[in-house]
CSV table of C-alpha atoms and ligand atoms in Angstrom, one decimal:
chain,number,residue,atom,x,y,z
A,1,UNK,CA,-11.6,-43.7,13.7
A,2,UNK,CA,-8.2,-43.0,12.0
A,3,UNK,CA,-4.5,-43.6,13.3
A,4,UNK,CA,-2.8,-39.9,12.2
A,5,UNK,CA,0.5,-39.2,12.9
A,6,UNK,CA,0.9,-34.9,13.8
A,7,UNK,CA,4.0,-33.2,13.2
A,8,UNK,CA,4.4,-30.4,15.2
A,9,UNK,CA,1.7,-31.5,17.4
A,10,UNK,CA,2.6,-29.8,20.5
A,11,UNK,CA,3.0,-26.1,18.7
A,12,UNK,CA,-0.1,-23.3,18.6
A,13,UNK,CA,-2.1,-25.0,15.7
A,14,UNK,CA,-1.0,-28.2,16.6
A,15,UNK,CA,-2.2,-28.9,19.9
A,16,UNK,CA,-5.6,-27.4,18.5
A,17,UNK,CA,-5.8,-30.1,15.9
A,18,UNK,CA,-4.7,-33.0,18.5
A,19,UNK,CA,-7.9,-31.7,20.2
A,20,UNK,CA,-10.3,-32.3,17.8
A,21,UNK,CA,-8.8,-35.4,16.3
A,22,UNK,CA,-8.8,-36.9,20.0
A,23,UNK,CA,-12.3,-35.8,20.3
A,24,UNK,CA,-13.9,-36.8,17.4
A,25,UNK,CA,-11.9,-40.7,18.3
A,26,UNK,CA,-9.2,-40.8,16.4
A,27,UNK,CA,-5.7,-42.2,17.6
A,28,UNK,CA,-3.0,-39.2,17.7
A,29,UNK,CA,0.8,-39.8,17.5
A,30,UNK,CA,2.9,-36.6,17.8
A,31,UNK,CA,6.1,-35.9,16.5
A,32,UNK,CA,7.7,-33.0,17.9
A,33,UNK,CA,11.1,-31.9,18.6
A,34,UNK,CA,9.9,-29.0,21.6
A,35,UNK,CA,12.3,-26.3,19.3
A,36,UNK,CA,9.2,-23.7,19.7
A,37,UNK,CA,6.8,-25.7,22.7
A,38,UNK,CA,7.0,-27.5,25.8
A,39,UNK,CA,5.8,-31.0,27.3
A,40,UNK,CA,3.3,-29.0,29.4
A,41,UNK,CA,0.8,-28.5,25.8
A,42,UNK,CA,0.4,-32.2,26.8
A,43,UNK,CA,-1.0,-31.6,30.2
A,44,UNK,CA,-3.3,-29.4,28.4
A,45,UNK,CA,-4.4,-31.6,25.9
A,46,UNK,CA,-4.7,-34.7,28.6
A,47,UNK,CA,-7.0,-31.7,30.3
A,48,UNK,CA,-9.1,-31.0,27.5
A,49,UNK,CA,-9.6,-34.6,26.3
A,50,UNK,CA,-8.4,-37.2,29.0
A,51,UNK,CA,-6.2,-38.7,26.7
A,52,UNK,CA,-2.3,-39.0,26.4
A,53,UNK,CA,-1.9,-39.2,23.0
A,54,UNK,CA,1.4,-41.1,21.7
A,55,UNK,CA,4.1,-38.2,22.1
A,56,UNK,CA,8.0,-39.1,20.1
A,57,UNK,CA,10.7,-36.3,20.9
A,58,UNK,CA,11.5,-36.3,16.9
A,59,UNK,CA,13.0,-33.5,15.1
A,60,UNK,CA,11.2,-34.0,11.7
A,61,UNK,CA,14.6,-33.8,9.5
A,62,UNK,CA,16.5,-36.7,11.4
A,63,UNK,CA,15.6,-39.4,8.5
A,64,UNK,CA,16.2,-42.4,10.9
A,65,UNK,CA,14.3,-41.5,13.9
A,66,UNK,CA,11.4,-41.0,11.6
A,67,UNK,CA,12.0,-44.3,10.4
A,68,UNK,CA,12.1,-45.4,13.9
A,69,UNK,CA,8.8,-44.0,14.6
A,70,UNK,CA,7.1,-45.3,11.8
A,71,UNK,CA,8.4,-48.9,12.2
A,72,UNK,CA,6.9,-48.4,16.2
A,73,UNK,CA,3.1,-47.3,15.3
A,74,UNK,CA,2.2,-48.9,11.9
A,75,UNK,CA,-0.6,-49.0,9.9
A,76,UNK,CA,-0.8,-44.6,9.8
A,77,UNK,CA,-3.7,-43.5,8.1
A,78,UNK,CA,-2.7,-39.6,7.3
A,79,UNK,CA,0.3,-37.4,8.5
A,80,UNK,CA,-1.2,-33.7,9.4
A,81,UNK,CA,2.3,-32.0,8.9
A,82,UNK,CA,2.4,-28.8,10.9
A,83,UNK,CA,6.0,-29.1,12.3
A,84,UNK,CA,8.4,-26.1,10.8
A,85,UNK,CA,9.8,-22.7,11.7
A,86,UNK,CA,7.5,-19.8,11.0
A,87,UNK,CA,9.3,-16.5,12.2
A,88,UNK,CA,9.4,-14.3,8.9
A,89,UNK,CA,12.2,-11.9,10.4
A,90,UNK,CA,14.4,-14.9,11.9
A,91,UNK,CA,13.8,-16.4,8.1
A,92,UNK,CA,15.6,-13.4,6.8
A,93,UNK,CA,18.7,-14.0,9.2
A,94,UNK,CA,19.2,-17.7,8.9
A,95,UNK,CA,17.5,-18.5,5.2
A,96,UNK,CA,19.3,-22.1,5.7
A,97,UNK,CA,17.9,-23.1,8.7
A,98,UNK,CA,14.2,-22.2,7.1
A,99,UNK,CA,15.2,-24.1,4.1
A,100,UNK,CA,16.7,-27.3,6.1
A,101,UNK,CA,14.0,-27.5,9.0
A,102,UNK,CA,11.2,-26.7,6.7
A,103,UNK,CA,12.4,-28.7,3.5
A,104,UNK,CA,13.9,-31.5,5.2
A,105,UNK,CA,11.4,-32.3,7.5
A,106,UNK,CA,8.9,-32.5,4.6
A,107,UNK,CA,11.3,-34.3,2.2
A,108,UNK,CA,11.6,-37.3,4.9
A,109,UNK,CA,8.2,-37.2,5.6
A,110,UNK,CA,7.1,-37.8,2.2
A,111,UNK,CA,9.4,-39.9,1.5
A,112,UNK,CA,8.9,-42.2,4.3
A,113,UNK,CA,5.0,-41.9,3.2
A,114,UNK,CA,6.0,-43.6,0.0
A,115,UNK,CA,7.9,-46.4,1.5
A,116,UNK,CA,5.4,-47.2,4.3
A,117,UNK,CA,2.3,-47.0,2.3
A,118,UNK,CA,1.0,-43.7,3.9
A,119,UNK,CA,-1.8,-42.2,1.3
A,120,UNK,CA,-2.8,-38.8,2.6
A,121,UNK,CA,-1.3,-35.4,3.7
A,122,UNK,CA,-2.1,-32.6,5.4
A,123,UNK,CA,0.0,-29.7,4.9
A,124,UNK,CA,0.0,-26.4,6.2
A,125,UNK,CA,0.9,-23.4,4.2
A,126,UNK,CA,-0.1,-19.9,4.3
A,127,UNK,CA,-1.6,-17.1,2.9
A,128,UNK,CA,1.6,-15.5,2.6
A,129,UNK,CA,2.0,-17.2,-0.7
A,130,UNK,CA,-0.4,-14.8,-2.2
A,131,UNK,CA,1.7,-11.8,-1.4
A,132,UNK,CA,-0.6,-8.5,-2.0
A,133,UNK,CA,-2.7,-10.1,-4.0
A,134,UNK,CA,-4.6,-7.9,-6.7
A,135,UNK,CA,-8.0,-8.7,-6.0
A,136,UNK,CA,-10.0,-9.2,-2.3
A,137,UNK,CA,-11.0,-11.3,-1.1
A,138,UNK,CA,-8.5,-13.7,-2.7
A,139,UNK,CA,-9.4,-17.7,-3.9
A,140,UNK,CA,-6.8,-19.8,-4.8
A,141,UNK,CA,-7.3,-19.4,-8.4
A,142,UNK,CA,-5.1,-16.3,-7.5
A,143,UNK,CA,-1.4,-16.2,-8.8
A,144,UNK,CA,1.4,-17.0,-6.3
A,145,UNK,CA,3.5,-14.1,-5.6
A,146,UNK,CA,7.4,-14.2,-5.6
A,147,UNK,CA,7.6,-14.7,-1.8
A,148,UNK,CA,8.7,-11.9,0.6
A,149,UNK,CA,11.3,-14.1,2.9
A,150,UNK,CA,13.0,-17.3,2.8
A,151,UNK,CA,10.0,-18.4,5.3
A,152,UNK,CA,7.4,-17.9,2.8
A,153,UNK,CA,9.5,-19.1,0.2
A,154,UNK,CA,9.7,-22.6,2.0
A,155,UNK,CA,5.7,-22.8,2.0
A,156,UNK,CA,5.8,-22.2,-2.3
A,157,UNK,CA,8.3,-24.6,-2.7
A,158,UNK,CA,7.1,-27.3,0.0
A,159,UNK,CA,3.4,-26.8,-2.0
A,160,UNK,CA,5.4,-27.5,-5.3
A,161,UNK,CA,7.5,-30.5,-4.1
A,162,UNK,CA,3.9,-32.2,-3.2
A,163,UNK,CA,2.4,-31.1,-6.6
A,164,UNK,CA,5.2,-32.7,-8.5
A,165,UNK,CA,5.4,-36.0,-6.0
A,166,UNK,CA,1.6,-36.6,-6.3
A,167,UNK,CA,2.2,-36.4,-10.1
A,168,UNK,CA,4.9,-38.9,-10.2
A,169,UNK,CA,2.6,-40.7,-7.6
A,170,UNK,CA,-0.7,-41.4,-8.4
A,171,UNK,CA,-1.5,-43.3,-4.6
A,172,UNK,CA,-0.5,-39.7,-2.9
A,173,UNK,CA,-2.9,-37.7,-1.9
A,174,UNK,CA,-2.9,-34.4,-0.6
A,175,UNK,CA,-5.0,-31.5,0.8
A,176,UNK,CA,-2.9,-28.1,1.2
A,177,UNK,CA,-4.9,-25.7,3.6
A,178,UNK,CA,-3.4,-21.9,3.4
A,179,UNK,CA,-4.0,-20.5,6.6
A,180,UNK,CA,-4.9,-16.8,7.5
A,181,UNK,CA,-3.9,-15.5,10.5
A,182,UNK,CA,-4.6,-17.5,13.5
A,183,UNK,CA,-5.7,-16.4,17.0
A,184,UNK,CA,-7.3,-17.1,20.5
A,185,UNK,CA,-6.6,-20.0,22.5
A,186,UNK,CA,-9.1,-23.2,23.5
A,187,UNK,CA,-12.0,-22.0,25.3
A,188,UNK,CA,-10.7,-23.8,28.1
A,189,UNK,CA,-7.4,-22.1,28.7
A,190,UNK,CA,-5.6,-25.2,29.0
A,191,UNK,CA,-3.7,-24.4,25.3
A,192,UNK,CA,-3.0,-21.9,23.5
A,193,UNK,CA,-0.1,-19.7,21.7
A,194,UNK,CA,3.2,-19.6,24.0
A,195,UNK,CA,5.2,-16.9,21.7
A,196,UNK,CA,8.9,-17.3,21.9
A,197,UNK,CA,10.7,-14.0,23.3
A,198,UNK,CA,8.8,-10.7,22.0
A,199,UNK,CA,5.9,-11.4,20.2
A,200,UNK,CA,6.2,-10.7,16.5
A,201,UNK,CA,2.5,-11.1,16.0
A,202,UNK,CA,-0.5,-8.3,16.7
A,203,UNK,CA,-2.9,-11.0,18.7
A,204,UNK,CA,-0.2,-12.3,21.8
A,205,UNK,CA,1.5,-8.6,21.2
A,206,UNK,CA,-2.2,-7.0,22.2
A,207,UNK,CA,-2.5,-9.6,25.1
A,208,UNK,CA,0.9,-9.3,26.6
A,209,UNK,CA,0.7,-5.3,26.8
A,210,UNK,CA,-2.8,-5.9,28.0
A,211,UNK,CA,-1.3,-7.9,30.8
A,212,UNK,CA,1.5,-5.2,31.6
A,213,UNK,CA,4.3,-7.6,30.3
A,214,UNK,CA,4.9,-5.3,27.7
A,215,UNK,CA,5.0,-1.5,28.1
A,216,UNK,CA,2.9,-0.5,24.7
A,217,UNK,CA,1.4,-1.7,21.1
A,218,UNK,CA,3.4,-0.5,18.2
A,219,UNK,CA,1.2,-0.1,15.1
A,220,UNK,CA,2.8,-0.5,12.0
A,221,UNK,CA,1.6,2.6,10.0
A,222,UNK,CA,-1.8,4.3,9.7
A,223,UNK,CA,-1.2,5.4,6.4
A,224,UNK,CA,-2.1,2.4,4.2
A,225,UNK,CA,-4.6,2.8,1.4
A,226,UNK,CA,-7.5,1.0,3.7
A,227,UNK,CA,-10.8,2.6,5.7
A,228,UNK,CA,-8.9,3.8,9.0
A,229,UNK,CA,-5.3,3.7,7.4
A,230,UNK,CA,-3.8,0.8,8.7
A,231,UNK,CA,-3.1,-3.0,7.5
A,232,UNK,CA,-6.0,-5.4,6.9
A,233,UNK,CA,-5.9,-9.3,7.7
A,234,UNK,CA,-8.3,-12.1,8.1
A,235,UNK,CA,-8.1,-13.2,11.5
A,236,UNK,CA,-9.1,-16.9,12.0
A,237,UNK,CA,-10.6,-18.7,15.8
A,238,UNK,CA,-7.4,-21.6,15.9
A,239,UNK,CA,-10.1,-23.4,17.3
A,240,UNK,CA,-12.1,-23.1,13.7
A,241,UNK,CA,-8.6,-23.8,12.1
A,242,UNK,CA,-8.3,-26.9,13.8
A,243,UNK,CA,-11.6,-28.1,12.9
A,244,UNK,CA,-10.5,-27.0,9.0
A,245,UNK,CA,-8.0,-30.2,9.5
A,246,UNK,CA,-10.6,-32.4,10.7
A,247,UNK,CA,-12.6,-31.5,7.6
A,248,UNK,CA,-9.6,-31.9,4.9
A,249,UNK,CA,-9.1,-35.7,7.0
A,250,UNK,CA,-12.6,-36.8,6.7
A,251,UNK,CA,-12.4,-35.5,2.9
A,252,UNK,CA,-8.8,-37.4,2.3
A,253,UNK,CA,-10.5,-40.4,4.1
A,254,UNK,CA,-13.1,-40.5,2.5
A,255,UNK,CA,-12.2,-40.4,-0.9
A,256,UNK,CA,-13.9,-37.5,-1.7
A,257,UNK,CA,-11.2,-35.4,-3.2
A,258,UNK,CA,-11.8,-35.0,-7.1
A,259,UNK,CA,-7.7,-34.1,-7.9
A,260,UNK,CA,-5.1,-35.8,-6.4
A,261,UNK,CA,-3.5,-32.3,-4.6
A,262,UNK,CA,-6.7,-29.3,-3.5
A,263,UNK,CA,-5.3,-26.3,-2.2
A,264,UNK,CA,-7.8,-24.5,0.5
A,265,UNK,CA,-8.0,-21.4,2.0
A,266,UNK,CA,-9.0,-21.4,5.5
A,267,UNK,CA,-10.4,-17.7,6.7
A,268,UNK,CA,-13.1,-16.4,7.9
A,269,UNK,CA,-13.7,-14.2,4.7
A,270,UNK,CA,-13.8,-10.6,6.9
A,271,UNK,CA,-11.1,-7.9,6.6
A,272,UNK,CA,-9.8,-6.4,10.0
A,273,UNK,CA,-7.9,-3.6,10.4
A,274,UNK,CA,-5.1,-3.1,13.3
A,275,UNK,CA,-7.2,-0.7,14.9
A,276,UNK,CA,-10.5,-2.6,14.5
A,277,UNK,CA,-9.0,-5.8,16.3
A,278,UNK,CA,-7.1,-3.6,19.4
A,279,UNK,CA,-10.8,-1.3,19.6
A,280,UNK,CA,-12.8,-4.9,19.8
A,281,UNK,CA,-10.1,-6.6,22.5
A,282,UNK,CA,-10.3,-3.3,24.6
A,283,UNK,CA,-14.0,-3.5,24.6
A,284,UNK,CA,-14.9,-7.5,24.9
A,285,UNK,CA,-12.3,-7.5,27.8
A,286,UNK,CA,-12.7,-4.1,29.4
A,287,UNK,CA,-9.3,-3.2,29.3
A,288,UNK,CA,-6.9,-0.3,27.9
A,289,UNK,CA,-4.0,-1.2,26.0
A,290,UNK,CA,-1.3,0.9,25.9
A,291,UNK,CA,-0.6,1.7,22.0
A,292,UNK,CA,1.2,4.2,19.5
A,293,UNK,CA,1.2,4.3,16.1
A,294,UNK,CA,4.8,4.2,14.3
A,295,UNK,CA,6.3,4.2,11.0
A,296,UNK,CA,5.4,1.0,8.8
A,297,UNK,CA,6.9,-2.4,9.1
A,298,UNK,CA,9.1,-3.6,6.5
A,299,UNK,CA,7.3,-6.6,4.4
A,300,UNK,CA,3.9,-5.9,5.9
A,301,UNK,CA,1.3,-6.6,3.1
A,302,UNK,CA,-1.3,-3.6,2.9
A,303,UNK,CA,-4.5,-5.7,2.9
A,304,UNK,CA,-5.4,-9.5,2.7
A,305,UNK,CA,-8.7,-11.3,3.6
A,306,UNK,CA,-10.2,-15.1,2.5
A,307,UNK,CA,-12.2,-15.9,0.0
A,308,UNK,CA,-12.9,-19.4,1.8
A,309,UNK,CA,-16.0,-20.7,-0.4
A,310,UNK,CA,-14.2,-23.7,-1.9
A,311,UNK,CA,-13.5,-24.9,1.7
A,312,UNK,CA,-17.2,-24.1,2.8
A,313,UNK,CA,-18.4,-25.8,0.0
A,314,UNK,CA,-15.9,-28.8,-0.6
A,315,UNK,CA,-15.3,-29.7,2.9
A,316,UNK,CA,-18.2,-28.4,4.6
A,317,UNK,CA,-16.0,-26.4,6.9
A,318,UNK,CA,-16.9,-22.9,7.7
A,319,UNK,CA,-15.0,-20.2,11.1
A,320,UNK,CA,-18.4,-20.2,13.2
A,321,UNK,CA,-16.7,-18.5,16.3
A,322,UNK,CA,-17.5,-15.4,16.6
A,323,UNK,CA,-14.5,-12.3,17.0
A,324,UNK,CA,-15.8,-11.1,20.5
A,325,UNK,CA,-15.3,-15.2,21.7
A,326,UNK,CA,-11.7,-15.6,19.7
A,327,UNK,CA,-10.6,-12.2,21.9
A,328,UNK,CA,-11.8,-13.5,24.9
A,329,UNK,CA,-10.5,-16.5,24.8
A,330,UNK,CA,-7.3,-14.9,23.6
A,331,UNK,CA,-7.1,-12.6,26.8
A,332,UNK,CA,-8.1,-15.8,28.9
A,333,UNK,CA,-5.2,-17.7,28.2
A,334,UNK,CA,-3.1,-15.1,28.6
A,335,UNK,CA,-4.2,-14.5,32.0
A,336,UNK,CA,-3.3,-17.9,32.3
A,337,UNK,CA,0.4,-18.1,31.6
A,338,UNK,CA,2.7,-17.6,34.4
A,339,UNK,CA,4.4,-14.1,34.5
B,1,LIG,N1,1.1,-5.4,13.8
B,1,LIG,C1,1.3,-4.3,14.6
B,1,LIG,N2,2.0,-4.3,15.7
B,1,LIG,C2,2.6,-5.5,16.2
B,1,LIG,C3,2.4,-6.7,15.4
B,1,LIG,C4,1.7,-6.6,14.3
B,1,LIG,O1,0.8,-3.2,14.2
B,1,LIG,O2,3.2,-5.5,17.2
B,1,LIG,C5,0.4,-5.4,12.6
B,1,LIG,C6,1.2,-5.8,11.4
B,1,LIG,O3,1.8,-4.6,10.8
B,1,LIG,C7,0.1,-6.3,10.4
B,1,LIG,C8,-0.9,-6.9,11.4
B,1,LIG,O4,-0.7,-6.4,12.6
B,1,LIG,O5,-0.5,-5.3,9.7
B,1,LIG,C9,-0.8,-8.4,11.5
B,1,LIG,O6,0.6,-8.8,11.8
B,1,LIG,P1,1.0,-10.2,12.2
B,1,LIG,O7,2.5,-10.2,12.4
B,1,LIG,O8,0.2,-10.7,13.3
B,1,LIG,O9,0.6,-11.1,10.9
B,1,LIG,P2,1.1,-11.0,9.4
B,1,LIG,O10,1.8,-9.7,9.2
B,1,LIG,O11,2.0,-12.1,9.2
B,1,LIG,O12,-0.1,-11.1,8.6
């Protein structure tokens, strides 16, 4: 059992990860300032696990409450750091507020990691570093593309800062996990993604027009270099994703880790088209969704899928859930959400 402090621990991927920490006995303090969640994720989590973990109303880049929260629950094992903004478009519009919440919150955290004898990391960057990347699937041998938006340019820079920190720092000790994309909800409907306004995402996009919140799919372009002509993406069960941070803890904690900073994909290693994921959520649920295709979406990289052997292999993690589950899931928590 490990004490691990979550950042971000009431969002989508968070409350995922609480899950499985709480399950597998570990003692969970969240940090979380509610700026894209509610309290409510913690009724769900109390659901799932019949715990109330530890829960500090924190906004990650206020240096002194940090402090405060450290100095309350000592003796922290590992900081899972999921807490920053992640809307590419609203990156584009306010590039300071991505740099300051996403920065920030990570410069304080680390910093406060040094003075209070905190060892390991878990940081969550993306895929997005990658860019299009020139061969598929892509490892993270693959070069790091100048990034499309001020939001993926805060996960390349965030990913440097810890590089050059565990240098200077030889007690640091990191695992960076690049997510692909994340969908579905618990199995249990109790959590799962609560977009913010108009989903900018396919997977809550699909279920809210499934549920008649929103009039009809948009697909961005079916005339992409790919099989049925539009984009390609390596959707991930959030459920699997959360167990991926489980994995990287018991490998921090257990002083498996060879370098002092590993970098992970975490995918499921299959290409899905647009079309291929709206077909497969039609069918598992039994449902029409109302769609069109339109003209592409600026940014949108043409194809991108895992190559996620260095995780199956170094941290014996691997997705296991199968697409027609993720989906159903996915359309069971949205049934769940009040209108
Ligand atoms: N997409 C779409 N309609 C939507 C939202 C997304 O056709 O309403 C497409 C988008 O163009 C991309 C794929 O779905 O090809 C995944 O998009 P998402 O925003 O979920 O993830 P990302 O682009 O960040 O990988």
């Amino acid at each position: 059992m490990a004490k691990i402090l979550v950042t971000g621990g009431t969002g989508y991927i968070g409350s995922h990860t609480v899950v499985e920490l709480l399950q597998n006995g570990n003692e969970v303090i969240i940090v979380d300032n509610l700026s894209n969640s509610n309290v409510q994720v913690l009724e769900g989590i109390y659901k799932i696990t019949g715990i109330n973990p530890a829960f500090e109303n924190v906004d990650c880049t206020d240096y002194v409450q940090m402090e405060r929260v450290l100095n309350k629950y000592p003796n922290i094992d590992a900081v899972i750091h999921f807490a920053a903004s992640k809307a590419v478009a609203e990156s584009v519009e306010k590039p300071l507020m991505y740099y300051r919440n996403n920065l920030l919150s990570l410069i304080n955290l680390l910093e406060l990691m040094l003075n209070y004898k905190i060892p390991n990391i878990v940081f969550s960057s993306s895929c997005t570093v990658y860019g299009q990347p020139d061969k598929l699937p892509v490892d993270e041998k693959a070069p790091i593309k100048k990034a499309e938006s001020p939001y993926g340019n805060t996960k390349q820079i965030a990913e440097e800062i810890i590089t050059d920190l565990a240098a200077a720092n030889k007690q640091l000790k990191a695992v960076v996990l690049r997510y692909f994309n994340p969908i579905g909800a618990h199995p249990s409907a109790h959590i799962g993604e609560i977009p913010n306004g108009i989903p900018n995402n396919l997977m809550p996009y699909i279920a809210q027009t499934a549920a008649g919140k929103r009039t009809e799919l948009k697909i961005y372009g079916n005339d992409y270099n790919t099989p049925d002509g539009t984009c390609i993406r390596d959707y991930i069960d959030v459920v699997d994703l959360a167990k991926a941070h489980l994995a990287a803890l018991t490998h921090l904690l257990n002083n498996k880790q060879e370098k002092q900073v590993e970098v992970f994909n975490v995918g499921t290693g299959r290409g899905l088209s647009v079309l291929e994921m709206l077909t497969t959520f039609q069918e598992v649920n039994k449902l029409k969704v109302p769609h069109k295709i339109v003209a592409r979406r600026k940014g949108d990289i043409e194809q991108v899928w895992a190559d996620p052997t260095h995780a199956n292999n170094t941290l014996q993690w691997k997705a296991l859930t199968p697409l027609t589950e993720t989906l159903k899931n996915a359309w069971k928590w949205e049934q769940n959400q009040k209108k």
